Short mmCIF file of C-alpha atoms in Angstrom, two decimals:
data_model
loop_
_atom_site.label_atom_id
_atom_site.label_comp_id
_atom_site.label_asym_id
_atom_site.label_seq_id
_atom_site.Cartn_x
_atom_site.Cartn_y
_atom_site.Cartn_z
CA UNK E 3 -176.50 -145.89 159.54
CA UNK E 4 -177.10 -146.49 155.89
CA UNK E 5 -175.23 -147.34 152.86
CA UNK E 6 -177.01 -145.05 150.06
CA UNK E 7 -175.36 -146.58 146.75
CA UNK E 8 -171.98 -148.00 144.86
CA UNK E 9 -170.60 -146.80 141.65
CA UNK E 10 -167.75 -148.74 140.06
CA UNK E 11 -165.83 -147.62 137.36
CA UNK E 12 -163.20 -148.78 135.08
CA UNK E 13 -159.83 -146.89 134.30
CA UNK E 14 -161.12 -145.10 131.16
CA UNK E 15 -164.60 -143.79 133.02
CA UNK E 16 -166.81 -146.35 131.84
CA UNK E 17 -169.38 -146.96 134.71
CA UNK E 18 -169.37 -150.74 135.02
CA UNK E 19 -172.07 -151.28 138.18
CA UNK E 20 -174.28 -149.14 139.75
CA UNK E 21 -176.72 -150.18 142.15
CA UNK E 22 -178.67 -147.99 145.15
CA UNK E 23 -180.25 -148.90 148.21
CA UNK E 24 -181.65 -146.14 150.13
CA UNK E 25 -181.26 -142.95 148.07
CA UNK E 26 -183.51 -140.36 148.37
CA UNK E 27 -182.92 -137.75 145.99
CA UNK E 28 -181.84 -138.32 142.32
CA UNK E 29 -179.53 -136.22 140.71
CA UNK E 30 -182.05 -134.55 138.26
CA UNK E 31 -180.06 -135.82 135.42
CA UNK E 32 -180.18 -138.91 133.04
CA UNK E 33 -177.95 -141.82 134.72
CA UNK E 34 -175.38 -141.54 131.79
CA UNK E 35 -174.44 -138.12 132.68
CA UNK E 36 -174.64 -138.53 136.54
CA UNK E 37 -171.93 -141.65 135.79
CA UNK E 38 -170.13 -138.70 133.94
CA UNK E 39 -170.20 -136.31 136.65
CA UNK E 40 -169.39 -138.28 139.30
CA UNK E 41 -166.38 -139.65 136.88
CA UNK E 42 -165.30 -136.34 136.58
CA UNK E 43 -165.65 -135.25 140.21
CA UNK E 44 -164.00 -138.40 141.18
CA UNK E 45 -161.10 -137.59 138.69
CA UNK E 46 -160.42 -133.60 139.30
CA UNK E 47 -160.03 -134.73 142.95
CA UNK E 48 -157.66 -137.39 142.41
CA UNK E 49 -155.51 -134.63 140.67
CA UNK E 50 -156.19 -131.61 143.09
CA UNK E 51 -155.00 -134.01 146.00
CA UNK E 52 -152.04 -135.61 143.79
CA UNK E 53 -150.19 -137.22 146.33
CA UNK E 54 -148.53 -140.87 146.50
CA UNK E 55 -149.58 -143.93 148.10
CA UNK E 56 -153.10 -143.80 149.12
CA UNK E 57 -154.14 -140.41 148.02
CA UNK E 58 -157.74 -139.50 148.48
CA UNK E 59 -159.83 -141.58 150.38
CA UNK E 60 -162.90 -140.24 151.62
CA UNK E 61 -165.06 -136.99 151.40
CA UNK E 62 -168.06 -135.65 153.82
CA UNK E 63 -170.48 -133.30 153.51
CA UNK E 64 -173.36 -132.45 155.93
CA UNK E 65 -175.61 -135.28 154.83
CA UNK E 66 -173.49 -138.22 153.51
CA UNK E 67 -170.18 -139.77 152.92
CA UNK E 68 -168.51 -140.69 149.85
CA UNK E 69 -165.70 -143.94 150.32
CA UNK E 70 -163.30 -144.16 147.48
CA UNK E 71 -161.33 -146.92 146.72
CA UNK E 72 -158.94 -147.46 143.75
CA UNK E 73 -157.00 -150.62 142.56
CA UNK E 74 -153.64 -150.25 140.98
CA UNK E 75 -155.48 -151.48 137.72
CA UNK E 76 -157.65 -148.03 137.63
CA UNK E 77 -161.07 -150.05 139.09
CA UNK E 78 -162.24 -147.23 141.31
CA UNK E 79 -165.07 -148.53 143.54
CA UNK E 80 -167.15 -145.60 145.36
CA UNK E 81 -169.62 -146.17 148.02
CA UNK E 82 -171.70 -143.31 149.50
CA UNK E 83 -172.92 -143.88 152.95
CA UNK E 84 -174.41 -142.35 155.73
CA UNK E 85 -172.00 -139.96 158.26
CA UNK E 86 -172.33 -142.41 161.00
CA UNK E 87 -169.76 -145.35 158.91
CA UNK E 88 -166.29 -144.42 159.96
CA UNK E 89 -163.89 -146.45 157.36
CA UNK E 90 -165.19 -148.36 154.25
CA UNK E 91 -161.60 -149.42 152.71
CA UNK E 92 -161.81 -152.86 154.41
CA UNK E 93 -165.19 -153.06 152.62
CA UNK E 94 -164.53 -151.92 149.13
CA UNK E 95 -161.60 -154.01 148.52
CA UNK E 96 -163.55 -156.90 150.19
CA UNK E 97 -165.94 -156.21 147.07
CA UNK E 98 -163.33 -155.93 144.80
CA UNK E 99 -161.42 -159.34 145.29
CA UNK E 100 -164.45 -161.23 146.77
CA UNK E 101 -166.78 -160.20 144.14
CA UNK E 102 -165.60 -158.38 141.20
CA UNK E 103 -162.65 -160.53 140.58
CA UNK E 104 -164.29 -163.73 141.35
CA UNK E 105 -167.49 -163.28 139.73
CA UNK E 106 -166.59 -160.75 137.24
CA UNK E 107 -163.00 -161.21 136.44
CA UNK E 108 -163.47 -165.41 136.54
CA UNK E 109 -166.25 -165.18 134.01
CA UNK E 110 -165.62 -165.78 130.28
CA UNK E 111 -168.54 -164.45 129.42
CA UNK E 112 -167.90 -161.09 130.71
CA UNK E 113 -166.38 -158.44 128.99
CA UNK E 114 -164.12 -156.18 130.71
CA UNK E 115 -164.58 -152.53 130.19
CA UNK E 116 -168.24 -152.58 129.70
CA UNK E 117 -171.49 -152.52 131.83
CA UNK E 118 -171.31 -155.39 134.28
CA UNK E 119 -174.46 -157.76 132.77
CA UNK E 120 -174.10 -160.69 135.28
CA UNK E 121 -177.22 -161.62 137.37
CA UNK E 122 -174.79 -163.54 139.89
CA UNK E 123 -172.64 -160.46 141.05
CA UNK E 124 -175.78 -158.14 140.95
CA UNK E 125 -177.58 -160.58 143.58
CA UNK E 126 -173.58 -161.75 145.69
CA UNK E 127 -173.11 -157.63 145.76
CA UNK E 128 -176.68 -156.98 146.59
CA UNK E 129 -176.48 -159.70 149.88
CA UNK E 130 -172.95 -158.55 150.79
CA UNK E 131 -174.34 -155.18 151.18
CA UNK E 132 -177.23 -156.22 152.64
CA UNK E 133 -174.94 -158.32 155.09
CA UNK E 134 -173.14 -155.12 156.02
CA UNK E 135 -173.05 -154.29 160.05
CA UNK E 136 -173.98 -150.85 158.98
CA UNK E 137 -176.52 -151.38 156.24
CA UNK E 138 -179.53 -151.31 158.14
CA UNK E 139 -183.06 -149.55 156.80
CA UNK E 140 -183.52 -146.65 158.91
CA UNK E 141 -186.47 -145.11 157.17
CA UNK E 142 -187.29 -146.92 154.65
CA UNK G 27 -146.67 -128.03 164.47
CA UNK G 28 -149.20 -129.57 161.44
CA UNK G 29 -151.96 -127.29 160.26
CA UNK G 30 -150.44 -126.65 156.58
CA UNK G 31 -152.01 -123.84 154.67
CA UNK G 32 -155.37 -121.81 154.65
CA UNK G 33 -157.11 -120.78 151.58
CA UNK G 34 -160.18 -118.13 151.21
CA UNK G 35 -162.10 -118.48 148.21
CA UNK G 36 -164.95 -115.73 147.58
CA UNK G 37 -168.45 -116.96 146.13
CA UNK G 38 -167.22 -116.63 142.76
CA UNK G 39 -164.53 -118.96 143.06
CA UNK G 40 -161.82 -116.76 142.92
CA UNK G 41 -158.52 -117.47 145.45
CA UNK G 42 -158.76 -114.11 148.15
CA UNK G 43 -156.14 -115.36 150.12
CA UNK G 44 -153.85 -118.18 150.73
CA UNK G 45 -151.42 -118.53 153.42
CA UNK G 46 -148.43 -121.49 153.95
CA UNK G 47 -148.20 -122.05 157.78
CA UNK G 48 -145.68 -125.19 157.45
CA UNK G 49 -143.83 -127.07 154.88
CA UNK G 50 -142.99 -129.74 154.98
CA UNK G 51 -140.12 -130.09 152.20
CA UNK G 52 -138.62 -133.19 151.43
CA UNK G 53 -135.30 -132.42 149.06
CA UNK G 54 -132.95 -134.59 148.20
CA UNK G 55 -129.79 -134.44 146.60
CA UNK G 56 -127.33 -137.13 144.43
CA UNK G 57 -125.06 -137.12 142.55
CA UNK G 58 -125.68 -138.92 139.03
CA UNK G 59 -123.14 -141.06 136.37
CA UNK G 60 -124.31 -141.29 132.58
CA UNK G 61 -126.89 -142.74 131.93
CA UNK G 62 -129.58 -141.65 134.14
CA UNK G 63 -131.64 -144.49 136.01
CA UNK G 64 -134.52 -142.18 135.86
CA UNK G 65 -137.23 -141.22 133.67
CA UNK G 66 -138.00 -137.61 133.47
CA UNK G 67 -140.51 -135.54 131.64
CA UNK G 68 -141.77 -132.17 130.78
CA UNK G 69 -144.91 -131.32 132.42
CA UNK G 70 -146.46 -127.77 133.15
CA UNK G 71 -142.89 -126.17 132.63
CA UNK G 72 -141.22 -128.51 135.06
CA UNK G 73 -138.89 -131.31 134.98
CA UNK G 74 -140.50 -134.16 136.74
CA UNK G 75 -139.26 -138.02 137.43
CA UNK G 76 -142.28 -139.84 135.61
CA UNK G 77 -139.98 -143.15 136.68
CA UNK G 78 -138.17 -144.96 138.96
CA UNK G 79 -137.75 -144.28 143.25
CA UNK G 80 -135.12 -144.48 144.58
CA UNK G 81 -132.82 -143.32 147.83
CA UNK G 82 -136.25 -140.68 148.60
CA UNK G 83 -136.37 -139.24 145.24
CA UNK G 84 -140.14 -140.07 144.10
CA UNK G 85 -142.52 -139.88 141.29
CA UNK G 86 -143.54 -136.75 140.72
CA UNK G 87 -140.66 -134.89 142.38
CA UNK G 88 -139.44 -132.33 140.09
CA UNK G 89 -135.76 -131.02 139.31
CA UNK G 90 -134.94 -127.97 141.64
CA UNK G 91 -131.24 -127.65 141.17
CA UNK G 92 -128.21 -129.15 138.78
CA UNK G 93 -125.13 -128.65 140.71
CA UNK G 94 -125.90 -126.72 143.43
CA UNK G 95 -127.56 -123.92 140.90
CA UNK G 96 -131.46 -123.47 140.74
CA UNK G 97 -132.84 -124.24 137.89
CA UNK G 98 -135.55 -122.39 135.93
CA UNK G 99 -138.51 -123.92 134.99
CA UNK G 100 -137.63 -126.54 132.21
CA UNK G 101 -134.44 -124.32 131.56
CA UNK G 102 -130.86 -124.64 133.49
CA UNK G 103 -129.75 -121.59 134.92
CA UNK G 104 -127.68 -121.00 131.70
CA UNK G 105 -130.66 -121.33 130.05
CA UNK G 106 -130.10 -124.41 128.29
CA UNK G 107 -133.15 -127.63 128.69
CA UNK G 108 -132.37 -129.83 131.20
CA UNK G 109 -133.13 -132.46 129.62
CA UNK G 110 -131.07 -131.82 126.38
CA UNK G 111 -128.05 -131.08 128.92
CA UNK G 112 -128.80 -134.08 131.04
CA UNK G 113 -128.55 -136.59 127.47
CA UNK G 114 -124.47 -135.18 127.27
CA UNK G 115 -122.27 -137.89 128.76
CA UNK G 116 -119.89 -134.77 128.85
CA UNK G 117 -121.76 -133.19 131.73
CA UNK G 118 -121.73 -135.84 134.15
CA UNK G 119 -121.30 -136.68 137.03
CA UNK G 120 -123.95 -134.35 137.39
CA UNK G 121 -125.42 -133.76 140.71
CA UNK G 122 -129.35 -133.20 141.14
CA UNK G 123 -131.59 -131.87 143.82
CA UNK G 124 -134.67 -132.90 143.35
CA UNK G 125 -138.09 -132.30 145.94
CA UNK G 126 -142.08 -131.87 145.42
CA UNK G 127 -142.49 -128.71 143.11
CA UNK G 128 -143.38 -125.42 144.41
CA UNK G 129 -147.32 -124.62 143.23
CA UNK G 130 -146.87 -121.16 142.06
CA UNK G 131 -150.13 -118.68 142.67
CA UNK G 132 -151.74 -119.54 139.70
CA UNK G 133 -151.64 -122.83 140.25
CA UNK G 134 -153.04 -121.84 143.57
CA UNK G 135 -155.82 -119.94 141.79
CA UNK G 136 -156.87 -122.75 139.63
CA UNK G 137 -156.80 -125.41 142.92
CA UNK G 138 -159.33 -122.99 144.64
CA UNK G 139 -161.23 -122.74 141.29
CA UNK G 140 -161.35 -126.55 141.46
CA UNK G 141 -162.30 -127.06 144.75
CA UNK G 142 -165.00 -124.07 144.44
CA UNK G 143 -166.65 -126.83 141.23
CA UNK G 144 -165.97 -129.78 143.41
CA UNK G 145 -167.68 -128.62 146.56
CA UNK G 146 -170.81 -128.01 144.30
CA UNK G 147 -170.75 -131.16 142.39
CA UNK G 148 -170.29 -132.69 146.00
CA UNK G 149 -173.69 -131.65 146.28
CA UNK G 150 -175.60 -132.14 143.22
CA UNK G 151 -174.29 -136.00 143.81
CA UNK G 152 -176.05 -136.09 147.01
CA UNK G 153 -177.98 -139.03 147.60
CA UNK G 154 -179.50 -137.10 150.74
CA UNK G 155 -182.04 -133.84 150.45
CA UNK G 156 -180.25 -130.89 151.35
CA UNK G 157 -177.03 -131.38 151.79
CA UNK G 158 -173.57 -128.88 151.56
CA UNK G 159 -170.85 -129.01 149.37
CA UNK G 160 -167.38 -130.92 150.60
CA UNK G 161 -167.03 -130.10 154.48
CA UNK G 162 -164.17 -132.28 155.07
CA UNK G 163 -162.09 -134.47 152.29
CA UNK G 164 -159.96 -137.21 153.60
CA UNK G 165 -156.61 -138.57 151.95
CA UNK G 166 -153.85 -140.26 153.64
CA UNK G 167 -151.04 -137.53 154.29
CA UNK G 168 -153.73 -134.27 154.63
CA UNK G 169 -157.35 -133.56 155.74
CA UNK G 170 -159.04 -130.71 153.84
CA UNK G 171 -161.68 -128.93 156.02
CA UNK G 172 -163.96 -126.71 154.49
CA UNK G 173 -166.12 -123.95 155.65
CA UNK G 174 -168.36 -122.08 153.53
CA UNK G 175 -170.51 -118.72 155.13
CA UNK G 176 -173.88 -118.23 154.18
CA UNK G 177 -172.46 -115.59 152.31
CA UNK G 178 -170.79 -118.19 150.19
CA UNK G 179 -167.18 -117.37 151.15
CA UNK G 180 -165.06 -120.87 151.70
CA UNK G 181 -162.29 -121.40 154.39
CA UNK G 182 -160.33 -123.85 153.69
CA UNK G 183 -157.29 -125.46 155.89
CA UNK G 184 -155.05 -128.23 155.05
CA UNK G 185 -154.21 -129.90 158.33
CA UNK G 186 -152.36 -133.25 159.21
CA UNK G 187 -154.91 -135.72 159.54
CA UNK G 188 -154.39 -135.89 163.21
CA UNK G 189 -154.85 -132.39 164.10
CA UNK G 190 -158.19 -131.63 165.93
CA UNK G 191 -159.97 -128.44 166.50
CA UNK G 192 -159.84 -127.92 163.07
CA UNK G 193 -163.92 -126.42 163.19
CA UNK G 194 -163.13 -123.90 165.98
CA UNK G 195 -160.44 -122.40 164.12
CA UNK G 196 -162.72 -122.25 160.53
CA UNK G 197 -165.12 -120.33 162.59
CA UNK G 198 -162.20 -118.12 164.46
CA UNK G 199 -160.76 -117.49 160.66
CA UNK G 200 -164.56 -116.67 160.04
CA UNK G 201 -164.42 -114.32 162.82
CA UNK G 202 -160.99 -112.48 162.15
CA UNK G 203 -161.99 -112.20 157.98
CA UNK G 204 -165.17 -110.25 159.61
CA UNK G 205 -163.65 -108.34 162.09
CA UNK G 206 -159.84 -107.22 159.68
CA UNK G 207 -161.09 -107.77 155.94
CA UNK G 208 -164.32 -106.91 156.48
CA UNK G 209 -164.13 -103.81 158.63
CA UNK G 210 -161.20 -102.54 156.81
CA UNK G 211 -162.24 -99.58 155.01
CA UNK G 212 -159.91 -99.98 152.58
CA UNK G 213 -161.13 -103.62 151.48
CA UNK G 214 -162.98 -103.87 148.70
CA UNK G 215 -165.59 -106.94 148.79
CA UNK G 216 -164.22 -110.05 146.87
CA UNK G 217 -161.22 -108.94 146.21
CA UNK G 218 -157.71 -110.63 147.51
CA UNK G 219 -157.20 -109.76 150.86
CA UNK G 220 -153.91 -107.60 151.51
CA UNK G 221 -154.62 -106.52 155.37
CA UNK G 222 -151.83 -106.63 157.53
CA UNK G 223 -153.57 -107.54 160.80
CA UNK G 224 -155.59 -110.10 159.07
CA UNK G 225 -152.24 -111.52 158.28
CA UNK G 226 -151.51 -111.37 161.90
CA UNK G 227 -154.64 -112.44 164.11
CA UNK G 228 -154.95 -115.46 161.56
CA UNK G 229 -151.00 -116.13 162.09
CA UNK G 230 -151.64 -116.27 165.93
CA UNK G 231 -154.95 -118.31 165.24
CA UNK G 232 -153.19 -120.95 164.13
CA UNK G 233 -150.35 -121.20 166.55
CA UNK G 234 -153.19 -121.12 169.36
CA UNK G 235 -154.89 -123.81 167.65
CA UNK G 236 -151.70 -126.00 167.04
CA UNK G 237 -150.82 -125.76 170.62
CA UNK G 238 -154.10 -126.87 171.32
CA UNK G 239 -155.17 -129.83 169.14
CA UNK G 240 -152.16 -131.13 168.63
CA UNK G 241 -152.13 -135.53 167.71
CA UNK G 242 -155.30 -135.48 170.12
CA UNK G 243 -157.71 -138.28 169.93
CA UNK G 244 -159.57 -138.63 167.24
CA UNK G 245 -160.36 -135.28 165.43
#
């Protein structure tokens, strides 16, 4: 089991984090648009499901799975893992209120709606992964 | 009883055939005094409450009837807009039916279209070599499985999130498009299927497999 990588974007699309851990194919196309796509993806789902309360939570396909979680404030945190992880939700709002809001959200010197610059919640996200019972380095 | 709809999309991304096994219709009904503790807007043609739940009635729910008569689109069935007639004091009490809005077929058509995009983009993203499009997308009232041939045809069921034996009956839908579309002379390739015992062999299908996976374990 494996976690691959985490996007996290804002309510207007802007990609605030991204950070990988074992991913082994790229996208073929420039980071920016690959934020843009996934945005998008992420988005046309949310209104092809269109239901209340939760809504979507979770996609597979043959070789990974995509967690989705989304705060009532629009941050929408996605995690792609391995098939093997059965429910992430516990984890992404774990990163949410232990690490966004307290590192992100409690920092002046952060500005909200743009690319998350802070050293500190780069290295607390990096270890929390890291810490995960199913991060662990199959092949790499 | 919870497998909810099937949907065939050919390799262009064009809807073939869509069927509604169950529906599950929530409708309510109340009666309304001036002025109305709701928000409604236009959207798509329909009347929907972009405001304030209450006693069932829930965002998104759409106007169905005014007074025990259907309405018509944004229109009343005297053809006047609801929501012009709903801002007269002079027409209330006013009673209101309101429920999730039917999705007529082209709104069908353009959800298989969508999902057709999504299951590719589902695999562009990849952060894995080789993998397929959306096999299975999770929310909290329906599960989406998804089944695409090698010949790039996509079977898609909307089940309760409970249901099992979901991949047995993709496969037996598989089966039954080979055996009635397919080998009806009369079918022509990628084009909406309109073959009676299609119809029928996937209508049995899915009471077989309803019977059988039914709030199992698991799925």
């Amino acid at each position: 089991m494996t976690v691959h990588n985490l996007y996290i974007f804002d309510r207007n699309g802007t990609c605030l984090h991204y950070s990988e851990w074992n991913r082994k194919k790229q996208a073929g196309i420039s980071k920016e648009e690959e934020y843009k796509l996934m945005y998008g993806m992420l988005f046309s789902i949310r209104s092809f499901v269109n239901c209340r309360k939760d809504g979507f939570m979770s996609f597979h396909t043959s070789r990974y799975k995509l967690h989705y979680y989304e705060t009532p404030t629009g941050i929408k945190l996605v995690m792609n893992t391995d098939l093997g992880v059965q429910n992430c939700r516990d984890t992404l709002q774990q990163i949410y209120s232990t690490l966004y809001v307290e590192y992100i959200v409690k920092n002046p010197l952060c500005v909200l709606g743009e690319s998350l610059q802070s050293d500190l919640f780069n290295s607390k996200l990096d270890s929390f992964i890291r810490a995960l019972p199913f991060f662990n380095i199959r092949a790499a | 009883m919870a497998i909810f709809s099937v949907f065939v999309v050919n390799k262009a991304g064009g809807l073939i055939y869509q069927y509604d096994n169950y529906v599950t219709r929530a409708e309510v009904e109340k009666t309304f005094s001036f002025p109305l503790d709701l928000v409604l807007k236009i959207h798509d043609e329909k009347v929907i409450v972009s405001f304030g739940q209450r006693d069932g009635i829930r965002v998104g729910h759409g106007v169905l009837s005014i007074n025990g008569v259907d309405v018509n689109g944004k229109y009343t069935a005297e053809g006047k807009e609801i929501v012009e007639y709903l801002k007269d004091p002079a027409n209330y009490p006013v009673s209101i039916k309101f429920g999730r809005p039917r999705l007529s077929s082209n709104e069908k058509l353009m959800l298989a279209s969508m999902f057709h995009s999504l299951f590719a983009i589902g695999s562009q993203l990849s952060p894995e070599v080789g993998s397929s499009g959306i096999e299975m997308l999770e929310t909290d009232v329906f599960k989406l499985h998804c089944f695409q041939t090698l010949t790039g045809i996509k079977f898609i069921v909307l089940a309760d999130p409970r249901q099992t034996g979901i991949d047995a009956l993709l496969r037996k839908i598989y089966e039954i498009y080979s055996d009635f579309a397919l080998k009806n002379p009369f079918y022509s390739l990628e084009m909406p299927i309109r073959c009676e015992l299609f119809d029928q062999n996937l209508k049995s299908a899915l009471e077989i497999a309803e019977k059988a996976g039914t709030f199992g374990p698991g799925s």
